[in-house]
PDB file of C-alpha atoms in Angstrom:
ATOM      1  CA  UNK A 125       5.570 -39.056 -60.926  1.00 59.00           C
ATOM      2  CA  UNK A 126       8.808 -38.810 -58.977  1.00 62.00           C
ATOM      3  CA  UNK A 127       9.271 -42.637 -58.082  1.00 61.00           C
ATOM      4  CA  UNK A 128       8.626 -43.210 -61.847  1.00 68.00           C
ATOM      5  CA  UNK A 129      11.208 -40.929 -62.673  1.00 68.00           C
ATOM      6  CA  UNK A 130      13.619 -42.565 -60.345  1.00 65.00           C
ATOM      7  CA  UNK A 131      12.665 -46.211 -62.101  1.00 67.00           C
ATOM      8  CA  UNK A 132      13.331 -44.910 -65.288  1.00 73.00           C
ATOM      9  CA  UNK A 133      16.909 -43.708 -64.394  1.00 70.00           C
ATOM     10  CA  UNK A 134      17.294 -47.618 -62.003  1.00 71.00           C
ATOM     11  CA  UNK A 135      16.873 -48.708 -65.766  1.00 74.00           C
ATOM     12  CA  UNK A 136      18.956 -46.734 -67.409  1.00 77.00           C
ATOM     13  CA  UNK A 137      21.545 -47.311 -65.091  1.00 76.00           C
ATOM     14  CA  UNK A 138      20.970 -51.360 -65.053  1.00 75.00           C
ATOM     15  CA  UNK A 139      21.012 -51.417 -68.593  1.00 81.00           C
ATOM     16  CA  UNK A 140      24.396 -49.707 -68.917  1.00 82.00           C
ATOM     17  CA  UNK A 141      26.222 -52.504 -67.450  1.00 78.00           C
ATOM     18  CA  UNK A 142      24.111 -55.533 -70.298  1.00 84.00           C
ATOM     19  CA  UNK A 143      25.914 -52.779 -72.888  1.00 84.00           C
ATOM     20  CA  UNK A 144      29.317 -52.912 -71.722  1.00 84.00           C
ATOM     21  CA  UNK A 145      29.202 -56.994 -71.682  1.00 83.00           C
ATOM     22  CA  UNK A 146      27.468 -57.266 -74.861  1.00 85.00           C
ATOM     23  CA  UNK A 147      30.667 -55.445 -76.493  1.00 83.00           C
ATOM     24  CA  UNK A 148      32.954 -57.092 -74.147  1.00 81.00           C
ATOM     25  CA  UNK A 149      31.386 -60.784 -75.736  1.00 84.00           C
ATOM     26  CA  UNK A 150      31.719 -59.802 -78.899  1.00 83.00           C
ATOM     27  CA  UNK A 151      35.297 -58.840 -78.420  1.00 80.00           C
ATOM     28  CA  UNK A 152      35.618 -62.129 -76.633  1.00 80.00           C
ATOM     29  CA  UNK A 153      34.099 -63.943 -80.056  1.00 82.00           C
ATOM     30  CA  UNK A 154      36.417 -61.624 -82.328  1.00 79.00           C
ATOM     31  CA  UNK A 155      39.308 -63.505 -80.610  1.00 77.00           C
ATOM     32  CA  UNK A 156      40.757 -60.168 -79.631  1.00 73.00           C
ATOM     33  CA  UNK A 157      42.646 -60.039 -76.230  1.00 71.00           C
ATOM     34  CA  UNK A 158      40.608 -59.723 -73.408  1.00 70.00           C
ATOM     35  CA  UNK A 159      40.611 -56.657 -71.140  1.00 70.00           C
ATOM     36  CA  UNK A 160      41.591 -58.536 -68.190  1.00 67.00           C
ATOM     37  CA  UNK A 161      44.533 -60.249 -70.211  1.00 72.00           C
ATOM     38  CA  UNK A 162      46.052 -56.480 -71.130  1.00 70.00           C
ATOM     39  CA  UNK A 163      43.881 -55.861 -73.896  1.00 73.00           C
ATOM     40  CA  UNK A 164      42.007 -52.940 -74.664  1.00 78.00           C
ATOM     41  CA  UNK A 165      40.470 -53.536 -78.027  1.00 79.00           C
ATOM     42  CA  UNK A 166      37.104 -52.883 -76.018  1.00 78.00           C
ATOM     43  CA  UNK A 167      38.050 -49.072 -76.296  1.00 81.00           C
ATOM     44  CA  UNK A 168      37.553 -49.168 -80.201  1.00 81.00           C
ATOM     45  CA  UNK A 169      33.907 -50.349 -79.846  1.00 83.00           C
ATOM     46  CA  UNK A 170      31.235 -48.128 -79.966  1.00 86.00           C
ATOM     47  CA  UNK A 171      28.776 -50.204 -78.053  1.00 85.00           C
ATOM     48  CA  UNK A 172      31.077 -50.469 -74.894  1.00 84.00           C
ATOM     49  CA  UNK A 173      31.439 -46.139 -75.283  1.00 89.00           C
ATOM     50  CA  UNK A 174      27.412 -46.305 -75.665  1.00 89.00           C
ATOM     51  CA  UNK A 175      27.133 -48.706 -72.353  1.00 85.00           C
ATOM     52  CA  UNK A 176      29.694 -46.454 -70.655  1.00 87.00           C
ATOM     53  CA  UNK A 177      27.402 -42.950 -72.027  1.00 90.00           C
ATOM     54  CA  UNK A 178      24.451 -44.781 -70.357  1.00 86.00           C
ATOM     55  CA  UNK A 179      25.683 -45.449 -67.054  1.00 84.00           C
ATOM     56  CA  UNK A 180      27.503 -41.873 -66.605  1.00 87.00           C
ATOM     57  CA  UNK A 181      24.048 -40.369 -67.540  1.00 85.00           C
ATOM     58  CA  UNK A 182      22.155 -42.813 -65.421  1.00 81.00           C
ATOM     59  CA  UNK A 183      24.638 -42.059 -62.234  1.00 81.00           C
ATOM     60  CA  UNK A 184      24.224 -38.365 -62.874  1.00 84.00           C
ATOM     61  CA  UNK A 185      20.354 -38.124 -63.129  1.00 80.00           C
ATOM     62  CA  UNK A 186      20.885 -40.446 -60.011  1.00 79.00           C
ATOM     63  CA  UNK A 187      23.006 -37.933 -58.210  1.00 82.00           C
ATOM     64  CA  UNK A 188      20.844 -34.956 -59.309  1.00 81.00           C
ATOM     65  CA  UNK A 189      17.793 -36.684 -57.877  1.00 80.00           C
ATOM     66  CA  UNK A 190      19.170 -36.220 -54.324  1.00 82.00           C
ATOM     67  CA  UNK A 191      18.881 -32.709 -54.928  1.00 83.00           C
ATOM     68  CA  UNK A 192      14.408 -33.503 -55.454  1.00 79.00           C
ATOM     69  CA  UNK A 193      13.898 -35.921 -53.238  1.00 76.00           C
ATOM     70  CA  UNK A 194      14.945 -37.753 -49.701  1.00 77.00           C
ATOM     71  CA  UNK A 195      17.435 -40.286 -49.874  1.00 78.00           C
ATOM     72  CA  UNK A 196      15.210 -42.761 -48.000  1.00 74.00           C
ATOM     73  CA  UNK A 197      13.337 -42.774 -51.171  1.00 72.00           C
ATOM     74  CA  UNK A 198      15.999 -42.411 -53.618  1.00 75.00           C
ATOM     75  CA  UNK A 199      18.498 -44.956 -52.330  1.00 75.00           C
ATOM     76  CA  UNK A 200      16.310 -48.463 -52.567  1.00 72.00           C
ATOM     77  CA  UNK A 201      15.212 -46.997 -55.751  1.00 68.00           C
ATOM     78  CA  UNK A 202      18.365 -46.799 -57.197  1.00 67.00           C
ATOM     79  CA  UNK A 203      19.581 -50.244 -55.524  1.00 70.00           C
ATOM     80  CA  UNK A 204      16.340 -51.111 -58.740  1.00 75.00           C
ATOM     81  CA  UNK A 205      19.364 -51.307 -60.692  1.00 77.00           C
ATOM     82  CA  UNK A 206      20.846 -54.246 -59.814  1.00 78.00           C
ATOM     83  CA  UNK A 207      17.726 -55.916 -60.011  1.00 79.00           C
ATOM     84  CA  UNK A 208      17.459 -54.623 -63.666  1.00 79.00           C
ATOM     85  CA  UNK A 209      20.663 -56.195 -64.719  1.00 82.00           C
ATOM     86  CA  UNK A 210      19.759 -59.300 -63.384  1.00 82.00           C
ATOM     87  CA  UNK A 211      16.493 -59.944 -65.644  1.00 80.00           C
ATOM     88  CA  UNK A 212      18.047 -58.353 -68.583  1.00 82.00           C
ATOM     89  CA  UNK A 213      21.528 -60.586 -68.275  1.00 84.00           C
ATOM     90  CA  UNK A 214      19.275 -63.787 -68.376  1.00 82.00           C
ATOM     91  CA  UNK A 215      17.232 -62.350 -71.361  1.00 83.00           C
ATOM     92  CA  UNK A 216      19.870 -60.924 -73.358  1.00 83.00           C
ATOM     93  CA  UNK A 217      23.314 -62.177 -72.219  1.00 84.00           C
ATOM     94  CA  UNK A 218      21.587 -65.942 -72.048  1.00 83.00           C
ATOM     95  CA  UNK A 219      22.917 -65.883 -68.079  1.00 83.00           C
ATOM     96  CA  UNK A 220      20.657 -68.354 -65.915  1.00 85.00           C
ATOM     97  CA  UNK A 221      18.336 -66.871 -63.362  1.00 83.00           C
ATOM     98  CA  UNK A 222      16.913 -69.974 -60.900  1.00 86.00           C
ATOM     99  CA  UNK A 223      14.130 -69.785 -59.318  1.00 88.00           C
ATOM    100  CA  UNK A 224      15.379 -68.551 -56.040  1.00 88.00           C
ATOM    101  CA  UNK A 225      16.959 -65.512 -58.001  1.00 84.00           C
ATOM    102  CA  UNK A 226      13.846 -64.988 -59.820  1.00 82.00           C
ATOM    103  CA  UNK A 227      11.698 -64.589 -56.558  1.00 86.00           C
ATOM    104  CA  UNK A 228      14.403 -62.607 -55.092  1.00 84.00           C
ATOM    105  CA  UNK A 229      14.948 -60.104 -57.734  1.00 81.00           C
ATOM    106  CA  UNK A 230      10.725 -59.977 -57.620  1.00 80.00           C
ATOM    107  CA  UNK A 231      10.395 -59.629 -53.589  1.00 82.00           C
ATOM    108  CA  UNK A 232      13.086 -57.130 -53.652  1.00 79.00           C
ATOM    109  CA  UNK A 233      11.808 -54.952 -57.033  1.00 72.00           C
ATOM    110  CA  UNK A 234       8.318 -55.359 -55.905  1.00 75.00           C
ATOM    111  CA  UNK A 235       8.023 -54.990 -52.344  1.00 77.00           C
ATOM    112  CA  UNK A 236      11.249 -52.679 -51.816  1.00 72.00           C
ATOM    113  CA  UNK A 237      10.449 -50.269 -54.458  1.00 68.00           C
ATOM    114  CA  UNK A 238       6.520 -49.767 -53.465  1.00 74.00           C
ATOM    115  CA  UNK A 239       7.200 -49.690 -49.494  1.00 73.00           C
ATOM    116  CA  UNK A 240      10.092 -47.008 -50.324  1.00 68.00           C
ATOM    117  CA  UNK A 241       7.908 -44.591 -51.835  1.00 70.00           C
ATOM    118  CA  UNK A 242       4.508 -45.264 -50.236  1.00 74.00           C
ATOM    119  CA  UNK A 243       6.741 -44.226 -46.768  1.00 69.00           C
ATOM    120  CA  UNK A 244       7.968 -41.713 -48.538  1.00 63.00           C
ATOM    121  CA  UNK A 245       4.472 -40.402 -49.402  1.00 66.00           C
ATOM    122  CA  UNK A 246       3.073 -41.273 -46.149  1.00 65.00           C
ATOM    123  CA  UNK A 247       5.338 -38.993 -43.834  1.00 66.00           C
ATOM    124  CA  UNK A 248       5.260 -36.524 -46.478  1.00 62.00           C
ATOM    125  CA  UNK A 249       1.691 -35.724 -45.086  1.00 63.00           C
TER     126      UNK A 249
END
């Protein structure tokens, strides 16, 4: 129940970030100047203030979880993040994922996530 919990928020958290570039590319197709120019048109779209909602609410579910579980199980599950953005850039921001990123991001999500909380369980005994 807990680990699912804490995959939920690695999502949450992963998805903030695919958000905040989905506004920043349409700011970018607008013809608008971009932030890193000096612009901050970005600050008058709702979708970046959505993306930026998600990830403060992601990193403070994140934060609270310390307070419920060990951080040997919350860390690598919140690391899950970064493997989140990665498959949902390729799907939704058309980014390319080869096939050595694709086996990492399923080695690491797989095998890092399960081993974290099957430890966790096991020395909870």
């Amino acid at each position: 129940m807990l680990a699912r919990l804490f995959e939920t928020l690695a999502k949450i958290i992963g998805s903030s970030f695919i958000i905040k570039k989905i506004a920043l590319k349409k700011i970018n197709a607008l013809g608008d100047v971009r932030p890193s120019a000096g612009g901050y048109s970005y600050l008058k779209q709702w979708i970046w203030w959505l993306g930026l909602f998600t990830m403060g609410l992601g990193e403070t579910a994140n934060l609270l979880a310390y307070a419920f579980a060990p951080a040997a199980l919350v860390t690598p599950l919140g690391a899950l993040s970064v493997l989140v953005a990665a498959v949902l850039s390729s799907k939704f921001l058309n980014e390319k994922l080869n096939l050595i990123g694709k086996i990492g991001c399923g080695e690491a999500g797989f095998t890092g996530s399960r081993l974290a909380v099957i430890s966790d369980a096991l020395s909870a005994r």
